[in-house]
Coordinates of C-alpha atoms and ligand atoms in Angstrom, one line a residue:
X8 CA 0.0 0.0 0.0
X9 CA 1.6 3.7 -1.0
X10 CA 1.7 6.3 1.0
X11 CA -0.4 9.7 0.7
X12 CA 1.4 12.5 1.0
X13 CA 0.0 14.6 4.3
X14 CA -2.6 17.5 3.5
X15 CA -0.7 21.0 4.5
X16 CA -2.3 23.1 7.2
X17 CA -4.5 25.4 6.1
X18 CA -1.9 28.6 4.5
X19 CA 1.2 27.3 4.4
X20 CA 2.5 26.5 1.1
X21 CA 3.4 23.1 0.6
X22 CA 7.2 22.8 -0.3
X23 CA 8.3 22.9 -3.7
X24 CA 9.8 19.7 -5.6
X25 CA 13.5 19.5 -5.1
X26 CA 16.0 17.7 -7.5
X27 CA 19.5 16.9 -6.3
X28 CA 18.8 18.9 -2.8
X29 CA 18.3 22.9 -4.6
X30 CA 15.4 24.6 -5.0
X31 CA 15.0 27.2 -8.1
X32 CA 14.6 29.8 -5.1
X33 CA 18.0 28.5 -3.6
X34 CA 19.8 28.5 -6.7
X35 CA 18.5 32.6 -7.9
X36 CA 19.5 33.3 -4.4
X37 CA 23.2 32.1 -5.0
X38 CA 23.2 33.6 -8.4
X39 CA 22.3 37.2 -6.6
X40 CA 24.6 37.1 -3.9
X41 CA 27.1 35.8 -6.6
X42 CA 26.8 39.3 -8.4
X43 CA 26.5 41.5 -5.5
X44 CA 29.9 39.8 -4.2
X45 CA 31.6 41.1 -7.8
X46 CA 29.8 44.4 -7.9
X47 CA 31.2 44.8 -4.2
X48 CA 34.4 43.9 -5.5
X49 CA 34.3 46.1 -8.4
X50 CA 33.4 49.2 -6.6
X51 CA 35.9 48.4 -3.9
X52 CA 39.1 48.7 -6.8
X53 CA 37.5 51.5 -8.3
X54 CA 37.5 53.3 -4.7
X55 CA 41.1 52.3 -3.8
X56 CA 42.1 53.2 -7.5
X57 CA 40.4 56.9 -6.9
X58 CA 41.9 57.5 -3.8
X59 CA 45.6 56.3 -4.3
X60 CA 47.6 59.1 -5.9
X61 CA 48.5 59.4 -9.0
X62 CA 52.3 59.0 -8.4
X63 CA 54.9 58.6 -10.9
X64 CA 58.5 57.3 -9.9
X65 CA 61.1 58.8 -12.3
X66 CA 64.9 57.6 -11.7
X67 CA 66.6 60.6 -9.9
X68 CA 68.1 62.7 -12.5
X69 CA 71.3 63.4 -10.4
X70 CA 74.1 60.8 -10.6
X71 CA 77.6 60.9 -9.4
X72 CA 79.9 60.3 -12.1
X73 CA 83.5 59.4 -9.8
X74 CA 86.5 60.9 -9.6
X75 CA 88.2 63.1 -11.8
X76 CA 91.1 61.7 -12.0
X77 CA 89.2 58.8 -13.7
X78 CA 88.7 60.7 -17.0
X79 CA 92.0 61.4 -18.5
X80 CA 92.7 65.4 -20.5
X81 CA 91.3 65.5 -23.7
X82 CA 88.6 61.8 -23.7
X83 CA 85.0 61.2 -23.9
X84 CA 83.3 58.8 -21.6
X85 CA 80.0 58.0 -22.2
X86 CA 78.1 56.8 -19.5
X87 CA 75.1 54.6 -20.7
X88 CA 72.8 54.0 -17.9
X89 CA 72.9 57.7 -17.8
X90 CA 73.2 58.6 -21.8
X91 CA 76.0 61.3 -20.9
X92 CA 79.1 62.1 -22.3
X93 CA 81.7 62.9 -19.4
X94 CA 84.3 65.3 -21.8
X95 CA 87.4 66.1 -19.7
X96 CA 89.6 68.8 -22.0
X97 CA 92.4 71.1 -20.9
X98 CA 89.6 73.6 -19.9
X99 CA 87.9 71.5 -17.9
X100 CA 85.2 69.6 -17.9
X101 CA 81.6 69.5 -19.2
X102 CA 78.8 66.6 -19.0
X103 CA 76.8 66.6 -22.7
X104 CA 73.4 64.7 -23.2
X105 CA 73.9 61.7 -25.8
X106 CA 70.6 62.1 -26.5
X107 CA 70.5 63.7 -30.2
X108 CA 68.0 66.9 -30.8
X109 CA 66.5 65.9 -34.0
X110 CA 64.2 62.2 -32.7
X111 CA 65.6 61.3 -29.8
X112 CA 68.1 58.6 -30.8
X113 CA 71.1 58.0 -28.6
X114 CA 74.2 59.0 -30.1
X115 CA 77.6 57.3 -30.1
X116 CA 80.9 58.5 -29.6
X117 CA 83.5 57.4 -32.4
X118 CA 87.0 58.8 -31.1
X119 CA 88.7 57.8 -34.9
X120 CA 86.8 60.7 -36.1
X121 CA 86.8 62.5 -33.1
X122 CA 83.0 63.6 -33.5
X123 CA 79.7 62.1 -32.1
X124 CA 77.4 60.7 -34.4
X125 CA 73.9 59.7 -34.1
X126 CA 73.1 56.4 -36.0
X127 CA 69.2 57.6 -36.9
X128 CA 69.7 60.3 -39.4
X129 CA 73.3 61.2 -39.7
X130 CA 73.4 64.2 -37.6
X131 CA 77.3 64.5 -35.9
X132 CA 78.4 66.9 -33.4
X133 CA 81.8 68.0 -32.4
X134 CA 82.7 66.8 -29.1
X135 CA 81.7 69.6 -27.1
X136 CA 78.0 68.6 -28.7
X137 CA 78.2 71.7 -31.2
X138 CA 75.8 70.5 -34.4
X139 CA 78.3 69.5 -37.5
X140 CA 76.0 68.4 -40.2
X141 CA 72.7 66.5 -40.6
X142 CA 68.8 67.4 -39.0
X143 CA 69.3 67.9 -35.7
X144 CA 68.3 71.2 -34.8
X145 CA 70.2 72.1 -32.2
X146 CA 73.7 70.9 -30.1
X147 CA 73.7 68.5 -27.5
X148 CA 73.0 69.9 -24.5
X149 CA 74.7 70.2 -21.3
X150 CA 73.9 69.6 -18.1
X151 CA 75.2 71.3 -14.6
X152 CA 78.6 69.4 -13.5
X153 CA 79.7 70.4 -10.2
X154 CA 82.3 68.8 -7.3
X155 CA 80.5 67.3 -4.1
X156 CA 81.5 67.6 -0.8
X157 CA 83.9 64.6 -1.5
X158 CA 85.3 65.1 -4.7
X159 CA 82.7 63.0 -6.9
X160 CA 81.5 64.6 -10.0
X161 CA 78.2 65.5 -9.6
X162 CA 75.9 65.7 -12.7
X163 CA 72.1 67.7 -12.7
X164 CA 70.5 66.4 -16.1
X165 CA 67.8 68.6 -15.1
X166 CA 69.8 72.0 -15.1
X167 CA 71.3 72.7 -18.7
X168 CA 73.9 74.9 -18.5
X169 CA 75.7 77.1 -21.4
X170 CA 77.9 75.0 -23.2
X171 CA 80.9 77.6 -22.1
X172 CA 80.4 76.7 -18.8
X173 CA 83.2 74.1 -17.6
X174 CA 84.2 72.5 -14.3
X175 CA 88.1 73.4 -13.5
X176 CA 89.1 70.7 -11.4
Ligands
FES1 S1 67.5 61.2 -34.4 FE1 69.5 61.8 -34.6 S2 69.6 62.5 -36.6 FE2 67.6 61.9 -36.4

């Protein structure tokens, strides 16, 4: 003999049909939750991405460049991590960018021609960054060279200086 299922009380709904242990109601309800947890998510980046600053961390644009005494009279030295030219003459000495006015291209220092040349467009420079031929439209610039308190050059690749202004050491 099978069993009737009971008769509810009077206003209670009876319970849905389940199938593997969820109810439709169950599983919408997961869903929901399921979007507010990424909408919650969301707006929580956007919030921390609106109030962190806007910070941008540049490499310092002073560098010490050593002694003196490591550049002979009368050489080039180019440094690459920096792209300057360390020039040591009888005058003294002066820091020039390697950095060529016309695109941006770094330049390269060719001591049998005693001239820098930049390997984009042709454009050379005496060593002192004065423009020889080609597009660039102006010299190499160059850049404050001072002594610190130790002896070190110190270069500024922020503060271009005139190019007749040399470092006696
Ligand atoms: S970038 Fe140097 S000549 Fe064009």
């Amino acid at each position: 003999m099978s069993e009737q299922p009971k008769p509810s009380p009077a206003g209670e709904n009876p319970k849905p049909a389940e199938s593997n242990g969820v109810t439709r109601r169950d599983f919408l309800n997961e869903i929901a939750l399921g979007a507010l947890g990424i909408a919650g998510f969301g707006s929580v980046v956007v919030t921390y991405q609106y109030l962190s600053p806007n910070v941008l961390f540049e490499p310092p644009t002073t560098f010490r460049a050593g002694s003196p005494d490591l550049y002979p009279v009368r050489s080039v030295t180019f440094l690459q991590d920096q792209q300057v030219y360390i020039v040591r003459m009888p005058a003294g000495f002066y820091a020039v960018s390697a950095v060529c006015t016309h695109l941006g291209c770094i330049t390269a220092w060719h001591p049998e021609r005693d001239r820098i040349e930049c390997p984009c467009h042709g454009s050379k420079f005496k060593p002192d960054g004065t423009k020889i031929e080609g597009p660039a439209p102006r010299p190499l610039p160059h850049f404050s060279i001072t002594l610190t308190a130790d002896g070190d050059l110190l270069v500024d690749k922020l503060q271009t200086v005139v190019s007749a202004q040399v470092l006696k050491v």
